[in-house]
Coordinates of C-alpha atoms in Angstrom, one line a residue:
X174 CA 35.6 123.1 213.5
X175 CA 38.6 122.5 211.2
X176 CA 38.5 122.6 207.5
X177 CA 38.4 118.8 207.0
X178 CA 35.9 118.3 209.8
X179 CA 33.6 120.9 208.0
X180 CA 33.9 119.0 204.7
X181 CA 33.1 115.7 206.3
X182 CA 30.1 117.0 208.2
X183 CA 28.9 118.8 205.1
X184 CA 29.1 115.6 203.0
X185 CA 27.2 113.6 205.6
X186 CA 24.5 116.3 205.8
X187 CA 24.2 116.4 202.0
X188 CA 23.8 112.6 201.7
X189 CA 21.2 112.7 204.5
X190 CA 19.2 115.5 202.9
X191 CA 19.4 114.1 199.4
X192 CA 18.1 110.8 200.5
X193 CA 15.2 112.4 202.3
X194 CA 14.3 114.6 199.3
X195 CA 14.3 111.6 197.0
X196 CA 12.2 109.6 199.4
X197 CA 9.6 112.3 199.8
X198 CA 9.5 113.1 196.1
X199 CA 9.2 109.5 194.8
X200 CA 7.4 107.5 197.5
X201 CA 3.9 106.5 196.2
X202 CA 1.1 107.7 198.5
X203 CA -2.6 107.1 198.3
X204 CA -5.8 106.1 200.2
X205 CA -5.3 103.3 202.7
X206 CA -7.8 101.7 205.1
X207 CA -7.0 100.6 208.6
X208 CA -9.4 99.6 211.5
X209 CA -12.5 100.7 209.7
X210 CA -11.0 104.1 208.9
X211 CA -9.8 105.5 205.6
X212 CA -6.6 107.7 205.5
X213 CA -5.5 109.9 202.6
X214 CA -2.0 110.4 201.2
X215 CA -0.3 107.7 203.3
X216 CA 1.6 104.5 202.8
X217 CA 2.2 101.2 204.6
X218 CA 5.5 100.5 206.4
X219 CA 6.2 97.5 204.1
X220 CA 5.7 99.6 201.0
X221 CA 8.1 102.3 202.3
X222 CA 10.7 99.6 203.0
X223 CA 10.4 98.1 199.5
X224 CA 10.6 101.4 197.8
X225 CA 13.4 102.9 199.8
X226 CA 15.4 99.6 199.5
X227 CA 15.3 99.8 195.7
X228 CA 16.3 103.5 195.9
X229 CA 19.4 102.8 198.1
X230 CA 20.4 99.8 195.9
X231 CA 20.5 102.0 192.8
X232 CA 22.4 104.8 194.5
X233 CA 26.1 105.0 193.9
X234 CA 26.8 106.0 197.5
X235 CA 25.4 102.8 198.8
X236 CA 25.1 100.1 196.1
X237 CA 23.3 96.9 195.5
X238 CA 24.5 95.2 198.7
X239 CA 22.2 97.2 200.9
X240 CA 19.8 94.8 202.6
X241 CA 16.1 95.2 203.5
X242 CA 17.1 95.0 207.2
X243 CA 19.4 98.0 206.8
X244 CA 16.6 99.9 205.1
X245 CA 14.4 99.2 208.1
X246 CA 17.1 100.7 210.4
X247 CA 17.2 103.8 208.2
X248 CA 13.4 104.2 208.3
X249 CA 13.7 104.0 212.1
X250 CA 16.0 107.0 212.0
X251 CA 13.6 108.8 209.7
X252 CA 10.8 108.2 212.2
X253 CA 13.0 109.3 215.1
X254 CA 14.0 112.6 213.3
X255 CA 10.4 113.3 212.1
X256 CA 11.0 112.6 208.5
X257 CA 7.9 110.5 208.6
X258 CA 5.1 110.1 211.2
X259 CA 2.3 107.6 211.7
X260 CA -1.2 108.6 210.6
X261 CA -2.0 109.8 214.1
X262 CA 0.9 112.3 214.0
X263 CA 3.1 110.3 216.4
X264 CA 6.9 110.1 215.9
X265 CA 10.2 110.1 217.8
X266 CA 9.4 107.5 220.5
X267 CA 7.4 105.2 218.2
X268 CA 9.1 102.0 216.8
X269 CA 9.1 101.4 213.0
X270 CA 8.6 97.8 211.8
X271 CA 8.3 96.2 208.4
X272 CA 4.6 95.6 208.6
X273 CA 1.2 97.1 207.5
X274 CA 1.0 100.1 209.8
X275 CA 0.3 103.4 208.1
X276 CA 2.7 106.4 207.8
X277 CA 2.7 109.8 206.1
X278 CA 5.0 112.7 205.6
X279 CA 4.7 115.7 207.9
X280 CA 3.8 119.1 206.2
X281 CA 7.4 120.3 206.2
X282 CA 10.6 118.2 205.6
X283 CA 13.0 118.3 208.5
X284 CA 16.2 118.7 206.4
X285 CA 19.3 119.2 208.5
X286 CA 21.0 122.6 208.2
X287 CA 24.4 122.6 206.6
X288 CA 27.3 123.3 209.0
X289 CA 28.8 126.8 208.9
X290 CA 32.0 127.2 207.0
X291 CA 34.8 127.8 209.5
X292 CA 36.4 131.2 209.5
X293 CA 40.2 131.3 209.1
X294 CA 42.7 133.7 210.6
X295 CA 45.6 135.3 208.9
X296 CA 47.0 133.7 205.7
X297 CA 50.1 131.7 206.0
X298 CA 53.1 133.8 205.1
X299 CA 54.9 132.3 202.1
X300 CA 58.7 132.2 202.5
X301 CA 60.5 133.5 199.5
X302 CA 62.6 131.1 197.5
X303 CA 66.4 131.2 197.7
X304 CA 66.6 132.2 194.0
X305 CA 63.5 134.3 193.9
X306 CA 64.3 137.8 192.4
X307 CA 63.6 140.9 194.5
X308 CA 60.9 143.5 193.8
X309 CA 61.5 145.6 190.8
X310 CA 64.1 143.4 189.3
X311 CA 63.9 141.3 186.2
X312 CA 66.0 138.3 185.1
X313 CA 65.1 138.5 181.5
X314 CA 68.1 138.9 179.1
X315 CA 70.4 139.4 182.1
X316 CA 73.8 137.9 181.4
X317 CA 74.9 135.4 184.1
X318 CA 78.6 135.2 184.8
X319 CA 79.8 131.7 185.6
X320 CA 81.0 131.5 189.2
X321 CA 83.8 129.1 190.3
X322 CA 82.9 127.9 193.8
X323 CA 85.7 127.0 196.2
X324 CA 85.1 125.4 199.6
X325 CA 85.6 128.6 201.5
X326 CA 82.9 130.4 199.5
X327 CA 80.5 127.5 199.8
X328 CA 80.9 127.4 203.6
X329 CA 80.6 131.1 203.9
X330 CA 77.4 131.3 201.8
X331 CA 75.5 128.5 203.5
X332 CA 76.6 129.4 207.0
X333 CA 75.5 133.0 206.7
X334 CA 72.3 132.0 205.0
X335 CA 71.0 130.0 207.9
X336 CA 72.7 132.0 210.6
X337 CA 74.8 130.9 213.6
X338 CA 75.7 127.6 212.0
X339 CA 79.5 127.0 211.9
X340 CA 81.3 125.5 208.9
X341 CA 81.5 121.8 208.4
X342 CA 84.6 120.1 209.7
X343 CA 84.1 116.4 210.0
X344 CA 81.8 113.8 208.4
X345 CA 81.4 110.5 210.2
X346 CA 78.8 107.8 210.9
X347 CA 75.8 108.7 213.0
X348 CA 74.5 106.5 215.8
X349 CA 70.7 106.1 215.6
X350 CA 68.9 104.6 218.6
X351 CA 65.9 102.3 218.2
X352 CA 63.7 105.2 219.4
X353 CA 65.1 107.4 216.7
X354 CA 64.3 104.8 214.0
X355 CA 60.8 104.3 215.4
X356 CA 60.0 108.0 215.3
X357 CA 61.3 108.3 211.8
X358 CA 59.0 105.5 210.7
X359 CA 56.1 107.1 212.4
X360 CA 56.8 110.6 211.1
X361 CA 57.2 109.5 207.5
X362 CA 54.2 107.1 207.6
X363 CA 51.9 109.9 208.9
X364 CA 53.3 112.3 206.4
X365 CA 52.5 109.9 203.5
X366 CA 49.0 109.2 204.9
X367 CA 48.2 112.9 205.1
X368 CA 49.4 113.4 201.5
X369 CA 47.4 110.5 200.1
X370 CA 44.2 111.6 202.0
X371 CA 44.7 115.1 200.7
X372 CA 44.4 116.7 204.1
X373 CA 45.9 119.9 205.5
X374 CA 46.4 118.2 208.8
X375 CA 45.7 114.9 210.4
X376 CA 44.6 116.6 213.6
X377 CA 40.9 116.4 212.8
X378 CA 40.9 112.7 212.0
X379 CA 43.6 111.2 214.2
X380 CA 45.3 111.8 217.5
X381 CA 48.9 111.2 216.3
X382 CA 50.1 110.9 219.9
X383 CA 48.2 107.6 220.2
X384 CA 49.9 106.1 217.1
X385 CA 52.5 103.5 218.4
X386 CA 55.5 103.3 216.1
X387 CA 56.4 99.9 217.5
X388 CA 53.2 98.6 215.9
X389 CA 54.3 99.9 212.6
X390 CA 57.7 98.3 212.7
X391 CA 56.2 95.0 213.9
X392 CA 53.6 94.9 211.1
X393 CA 56.3 95.6 208.5
X394 CA 59.0 93.1 209.6
X395 CA 57.3 90.4 211.7
X396 CA 55.4 88.6 208.9
X397 CA 55.2 85.1 207.5
X398 CA 55.9 84.0 203.9
X399 CA 52.2 84.6 203.2
X400 CA 52.4 88.1 204.5
X401 CA 50.5 87.4 207.7
X402 CA 51.6 89.1 210.9
X403 CA 53.5 86.9 213.4
X404 CA 52.6 87.7 217.0
X405 CA 55.1 87.6 219.9
X406 CA 52.3 87.2 222.5
X407 CA 50.7 83.9 221.6
X408 CA 47.8 84.6 224.0
X409 CA 46.5 87.1 221.5
X410 CA 46.2 84.6 218.7
X411 CA 42.9 83.4 217.4
X412 CA 41.7 80.3 219.3
X413 CA 42.6 77.1 217.5
X414 CA 38.9 76.1 217.1
X415 CA 38.1 79.4 215.4
X416 CA 41.1 79.2 213.1
X417 CA 40.1 75.6 212.1
X418 CA 36.5 76.7 211.4
X419 CA 37.8 79.6 209.2
X420 CA 40.1 77.2 207.3
X421 CA 37.2 74.8 206.8
X422 CA 35.0 77.3 205.1
X423 CA 37.8 79.1 203.2
X424 CA 39.0 75.8 201.6
X425 CA 35.6 74.1 201.3
X426 CA 35.2 71.3 200.4
X427 CA 38.9 70.2 200.5
X428 CA 39.8 71.3 204.0
X429 CA 42.6 69.2 205.4
X430 CA 41.6 70.1 209.0
X431 CA 38.2 68.5 208.7
X432 CA 38.4 65.4 210.9
X433 CA 34.7 64.8 211.6
X434 CA 31.8 63.8 209.3
X435 CA 29.6 66.5 207.9
X436 CA 25.8 66.7 208.0
X437 CA 23.1 68.8 206.4
X438 CA 23.6 72.4 207.5
X439 CA 27.1 71.7 208.8
X440 CA 28.6 74.6 206.9
X441 CA 26.0 77.0 208.4
X442 CA 26.8 75.9 211.9
X443 CA 30.6 76.4 211.2
X444 CA 29.9 79.9 209.8
X445 CA 27.7 80.8 212.9
X446 CA 30.6 79.8 215.2
X447 CA 32.9 82.2 213.4
X448 CA 30.4 85.0 213.3
X449 CA 29.6 84.6 217.0
X450 CA 33.3 84.8 218.0
X451 CA 34.0 88.0 216.0
X452 CA 30.6 89.5 217.0
X453 CA 31.5 89.4 220.8
X454 CA 34.5 91.7 220.4
X455 CA 34.2 95.0 222.4
X456 CA 36.1 97.1 219.8
X457 CA 36.2 96.7 216.0
X458 CA 39.4 95.5 214.3
X459 CA 40.0 98.9 212.7
X460 CA 39.7 100.4 216.3
X461 CA 37.6 103.4 217.4
X462 CA 40.7 105.5 217.4
X463 CA 41.3 105.1 213.7
X464 CA 37.6 105.2 212.7
X465 CA 37.8 108.7 211.2
X466 CA 40.9 107.9 209.2
X467 CA 39.2 104.9 207.5
X468 CA 36.0 106.9 207.0
X469 CA 38.1 109.5 205.2
X470 CA 39.1 106.8 202.7
X471 CA 35.4 106.7 201.6
X472 CA 36.1 109.9 199.6
X473 CA 38.8 108.1 197.6
X474 CA 36.9 105.0 196.6
X475 CA 36.3 106.5 193.1
X476 CA 40.1 106.7 192.8
X477 CA 40.9 103.0 193.2
X478 CA 44.7 103.3 193.5
X479 CA 44.6 106.2 196.0
X480 CA 42.0 104.4 198.2
X481 CA 44.2 101.2 198.2
X482 CA 47.3 103.2 199.1
X483 CA 45.4 105.0 201.9
X484 CA 44.1 101.7 203.2
X485 CA 47.6 100.1 203.1
X486 CA 49.2 102.8 205.3
X487 CA 46.2 103.0 207.7
X488 CA 46.2 99.3 208.3
X489 CA 49.9 99.4 209.3
X490 CA 48.9 101.7 212.2
X491 CA 46.8 98.9 213.7
X492 CA 47.9 96.8 216.7
X493 CA 49.6 93.6 215.3
X494 CA 46.9 91.4 216.8
X495 CA 44.2 93.4 215.1
X496 CA 46.0 93.4 211.8
X497 CA 46.4 89.6 211.9
X498 CA 42.8 89.0 212.7
X499 CA 41.7 91.3 210.0
X500 CA 44.0 89.6 207.4
X501 CA 42.6 86.2 208.3
X502 CA 39.0 87.3 208.4
X503 CA 38.9 89.3 205.1
X504 CA 40.8 86.6 203.3
X505 CA 38.2 84.1 204.5
X506 CA 35.3 86.4 203.5
X507 CA 36.6 86.9 200.0
X508 CA 37.2 83.2 199.4
X509 CA 33.8 82.2 200.7
X510 CA 32.1 84.8 198.5
X511 CA 33.8 83.4 195.4
X512 CA 33.5 79.7 196.3
X513 CA 30.8 78.2 194.0
X514 CA 31.1 74.8 195.7
X515 CA 30.1 76.1 199.1
X516 CA 26.3 75.5 199.8
X517 CA 24.3 78.7 200.5
X518 CA 24.8 79.9 204.0
X519 CA 21.5 81.8 204.1
X520 CA 18.0 81.4 202.7
X521 CA 17.4 85.1 202.4
X522 CA 20.7 86.7 201.4
X523 CA 23.5 86.0 198.9
X524 CA 26.8 84.8 200.4
X525 CA 28.6 88.1 199.7
X526 CA 25.8 90.1 201.3
X527 CA 25.8 87.7 204.3
X528 CA 29.6 88.4 204.7
X529 CA 29.0 92.1 204.9
X530 CA 26.0 91.7 207.3
X531 CA 27.9 89.4 209.6
X532 CA 31.3 91.0 209.9
X533 CA 31.0 94.8 209.0
X534 CA 30.2 95.7 212.7
X535 CA 33.3 93.9 214.0
X536 CA 35.5 95.4 211.3
X537 CA 34.4 99.1 211.4
X538 CA 32.1 101.1 213.6
X539 CA 32.2 104.1 215.9
X540 CA 31.1 104.7 219.4
X541 CA 28.5 107.3 218.5
X542 CA 25.6 106.7 216.2
X543 CA 25.4 108.9 213.1
X544 CA 22.7 108.8 210.4
X545 CA 23.9 106.9 207.3
X546 CA 27.2 105.6 208.6
X547 CA 26.3 101.9 208.7
X548 CA 25.5 101.9 205.0
X549 CA 28.7 103.8 204.2
X550 CA 30.7 101.4 206.4
X551 CA 29.3 98.4 204.5
X552 CA 30.5 99.9 201.3
X553 CA 34.0 100.4 202.7
X554 CA 34.1 96.8 203.9
X555 CA 33.0 95.6 200.5
X556 CA 35.9 97.5 198.9
X557 CA 38.2 95.9 201.5
X558 CA 36.9 92.4 200.4
X559 CA 37.4 93.2 196.7
X560 CA 41.0 94.4 197.1
X561 CA 42.3 92.6 200.2
X562 CA 45.3 91.1 198.4
X563 CA 46.7 94.6 197.8
X564 CA 45.3 96.4 200.9
X565 CA 46.8 94.0 203.4
X566 CA 50.2 94.0 201.8
X567 CA 53.0 96.5 202.8
X568 CA 53.5 99.4 200.4
X569 CA 56.9 98.5 199.0
X570 CA 57.8 101.9 197.6
X571 CA 57.1 103.6 200.9
X572 CA 59.1 101.0 202.9
X573 CA 62.1 101.4 200.6
X574 CA 61.9 105.2 200.9
X575 CA 62.0 105.1 204.7
X576 CA 64.7 102.4 204.8
X577 CA 66.9 104.5 202.5
X578 CA 66.4 107.6 204.7
X579 CA 67.3 105.7 207.8
X580 CA 70.4 104.2 206.0
X581 CA 71.4 107.6 204.9
X582 CA 71.3 109.0 208.5
X583 CA 73.4 106.1 209.7
X584 CA 76.1 106.8 207.1
X585 CA 76.3 110.6 207.2
X586 CA 76.5 113.1 210.0
X587 CA 78.0 116.6 209.9
X588 CA 79.9 117.9 212.9
X589 CA 81.0 121.5 213.5
X590 CA 83.9 123.3 215.0
X591 CA 83.9 123.1 218.8
X592 CA 81.5 120.2 218.8
X593 CA 84.1 117.6 219.7
X594 CA 87.8 117.1 220.1
X595 CA 88.2 116.4 216.3
X596 CA 87.3 120.0 215.4
X597 CA 90.9 120.9 214.7
X598 CA 90.5 119.6 211.1
X599 CA 90.9 122.5 208.6
X600 CA 88.5 123.0 205.7
X601 CA 90.2 122.4 202.3
X602 CA 91.5 125.7 200.9
X603 CA 90.6 125.1 197.2
X604 CA 88.5 123.1 194.8
X605 CA 89.1 122.0 191.2
X606 CA 87.5 124.1 188.6
X607 CA 84.5 122.6 186.9
X608 CA 82.3 123.5 184.0
X609 CA 79.3 125.8 184.2
X610 CA 76.8 122.9 183.5
X611 CA 78.4 120.7 186.2
X612 CA 78.3 123.6 188.7
X613 CA 74.6 124.2 188.0
X614 CA 73.9 120.5 188.5
X615 CA 75.8 120.4 191.7
X616 CA 74.2 123.6 193.0
X617 CA 70.7 122.2 192.3
X618 CA 71.3 118.6 193.4
X619 CA 74.6 118.0 195.1
X620 CA 74.0 120.4 198.0
X621 CA 70.7 118.7 199.0
X622 CA 72.4 115.7 200.7
X623 CA 74.7 117.7 203.0
X624 CA 71.9 120.2 203.7
X625 CA 69.5 117.3 204.6
X626 CA 72.2 115.8 206.9
X627 CA 72.8 119.3 208.4
X628 CA 69.1 119.6 209.2
X629 CA 69.0 116.1 210.7
X630 CA 71.9 117.0 212.9
X631 CA 70.1 120.1 214.2
X632 CA 66.9 118.1 214.8
X633 CA 68.6 115.2 216.6
X634 CA 71.1 117.2 218.7
X635 CA 70.2 116.7 222.3
X636 CA 73.0 119.0 223.6
X637 CA 71.2 122.3 222.6
X638 CA 68.2 123.7 224.4
X639 CA 64.7 123.5 222.9
X640 CA 64.7 127.2 222.4
X641 CA 67.9 127.2 220.4
X642 CA 66.8 124.2 218.4
X643 CA 63.5 126.0 217.4
X644 CA 65.5 129.1 216.5
X645 CA 67.9 127.1 214.3
X646 CA 65.1 125.2 212.7
X647 CA 63.2 128.4 211.9
X648 CA 66.4 129.9 210.3
X649 CA 66.9 126.8 208.2
X650 CA 63.3 126.7 207.1
X651 CA 63.5 130.3 206.0
X652 CA 66.7 129.7 204.0
X653 CA 66.0 126.3 202.6
X654 CA 62.2 125.8 202.5
X655 CA 62.3 122.9 200.1
X656 CA 64.8 120.9 202.1
X657 CA 63.0 121.6 205.3
X658 CA 59.6 120.6 203.8
X659 CA 61.1 117.3 202.6
X660 CA 62.1 116.4 206.2
X661 CA 59.1 118.1 208.0
X662 CA 56.2 118.2 205.6
X663 CA 53.6 118.5 208.3
X664 CA 53.2 119.9 211.8
X665 CA 52.9 116.3 213.1
X666 CA 56.5 115.5 211.9
X667 CA 57.8 118.6 213.8
X668 CA 55.8 117.7 216.9
X669 CA 57.9 114.5 217.4
X670 CA 60.8 116.8 218.4
X671 CA 58.8 118.5 221.1
X672 CA 56.6 115.8 222.6
X673 CA 55.5 117.7 225.8
X674 CA 54.2 120.8 224.0
X675 CA 52.7 118.7 221.1
X676 CA 50.9 116.5 223.6
X677 CA 49.3 119.5 225.4
X678 CA 48.3 121.0 222.1
X679 CA 46.9 117.8 220.8
X680 CA 44.8 117.3 223.9
X681 CA 43.4 120.9 223.7
X682 CA 42.6 120.5 220.0
X683 CA 40.9 117.1 220.5
X684 CA 38.8 118.7 223.4
X685 CA 37.8 121.6 221.2
X686 CA 36.8 119.3 218.3
X687 CA 35.0 116.8 220.5
X688 CA 31.5 118.3 220.4
X689 CA 31.2 119.6 216.7
X690 CA 33.0 116.6 215.1
X691 CA 31.0 113.4 215.6
X692 CA 32.3 110.3 213.7
X693 CA 30.3 107.6 212.0
X694 CA 28.5 104.9 214.0
X695 CA 27.2 101.4 213.2
X696 CA 23.8 100.4 214.4
X697 CA 22.6 97.1 215.6
X698 CA 21.5 96.0 212.1
X699 CA 24.9 94.6 211.3
X700 CA 25.0 92.3 214.2
X701 CA 24.3 88.6 213.7

């Protein structure tokens, strides 16, 4: 089990155990009579539902939107796991209902054991910095003599530092293929997502090999003026009648598409039509593959901006048809919830609660059932409703950063002696003398751009073998760790260069994590 998987499983176990402890400590018990018999220290099913419902509504992990039906589903899990039993001692196979049947707590509470903390191997060796002083030396009060760098010294210093890299000879425009651009987008998107989520690796929440970079580029550039994804395959669009029904409720009562007379309960029938369509989908809009990524966002909900940023990037990984359906659905849900002119769509739940009940399952769920996940998923969907304007937009700063990086690679490429027929150009034999301050500035900043271009040339060079490429990359990383980390901040970004090995490694890793790491799952309580 990896570090992040351990933390996620620990958090789930803690929430489960805390809920059980609060339930056992606070649930009123007493003498109850059933079928001419009196039972001590027990409670009726309906009493348990009412008490636990209020407990969940007041808990910050779940919130006031928890419904009585969801509470019944949780009590069913309690009965299945022997948290409670009926007065005859039966549990597991029995069915819990919101009625007058009598239940009690078993003598001992079946709290779940916490997962064992994973053991780690050797510590990662820290590469020394380029300017880091050696052992036994001190830089305090050491006079520094200004050095005048000429081109020959610059080439010599940097070529020797990284080893086996010849001096620069020619700078000219680099040709990037569409595949190169797609991999750059994917690499930088995943790196940013990992940074926002605060993970050591995405391996435990995402199989990066399944992320399609074409989806990312389509979601970024193929959009309407309203920011809605434009699909190339029209067969994947929402049916016209569903889209008309959604517009009808979202713009109630001034819908321009409404061409038939209304009747009492008309709006409820329209809503049921929409709910039935989304409810029949075989996979949620946020996809089973990305479930663990979106669940990881739950830990960021108290940091509103971080959660929104993580949502933005994660939603760009969706297939375009999923992203469009999500955009239209969540926008409709938010508008309906705030529309005071729309008649009530339910006699038992508020409009906002009804939205969560009706559509949470089609937005987010997992294949395998896990204890409290349906309640946590409901909270995540509510956050999506409250912040949909920002979440379903494209993170502009990240887009600009990636576009500038791609543009830089198109403008600059460093070639070396012997690399082509133009290698007869000689390096300049001298430089103009500059001030000490200007030299320090250029040393700290000016060399970053050619070094970044140099690294990109090594990474993209298809003429050298994989073995030589790995050797040169390792040498570069040792000499310029900061420049290397900027281009390859994670193992996933390096894996793009070696797809075959990465794929095998990813498959083995996912197989190893399959049993101990079980993602959240929705239960049937969310279905309409």
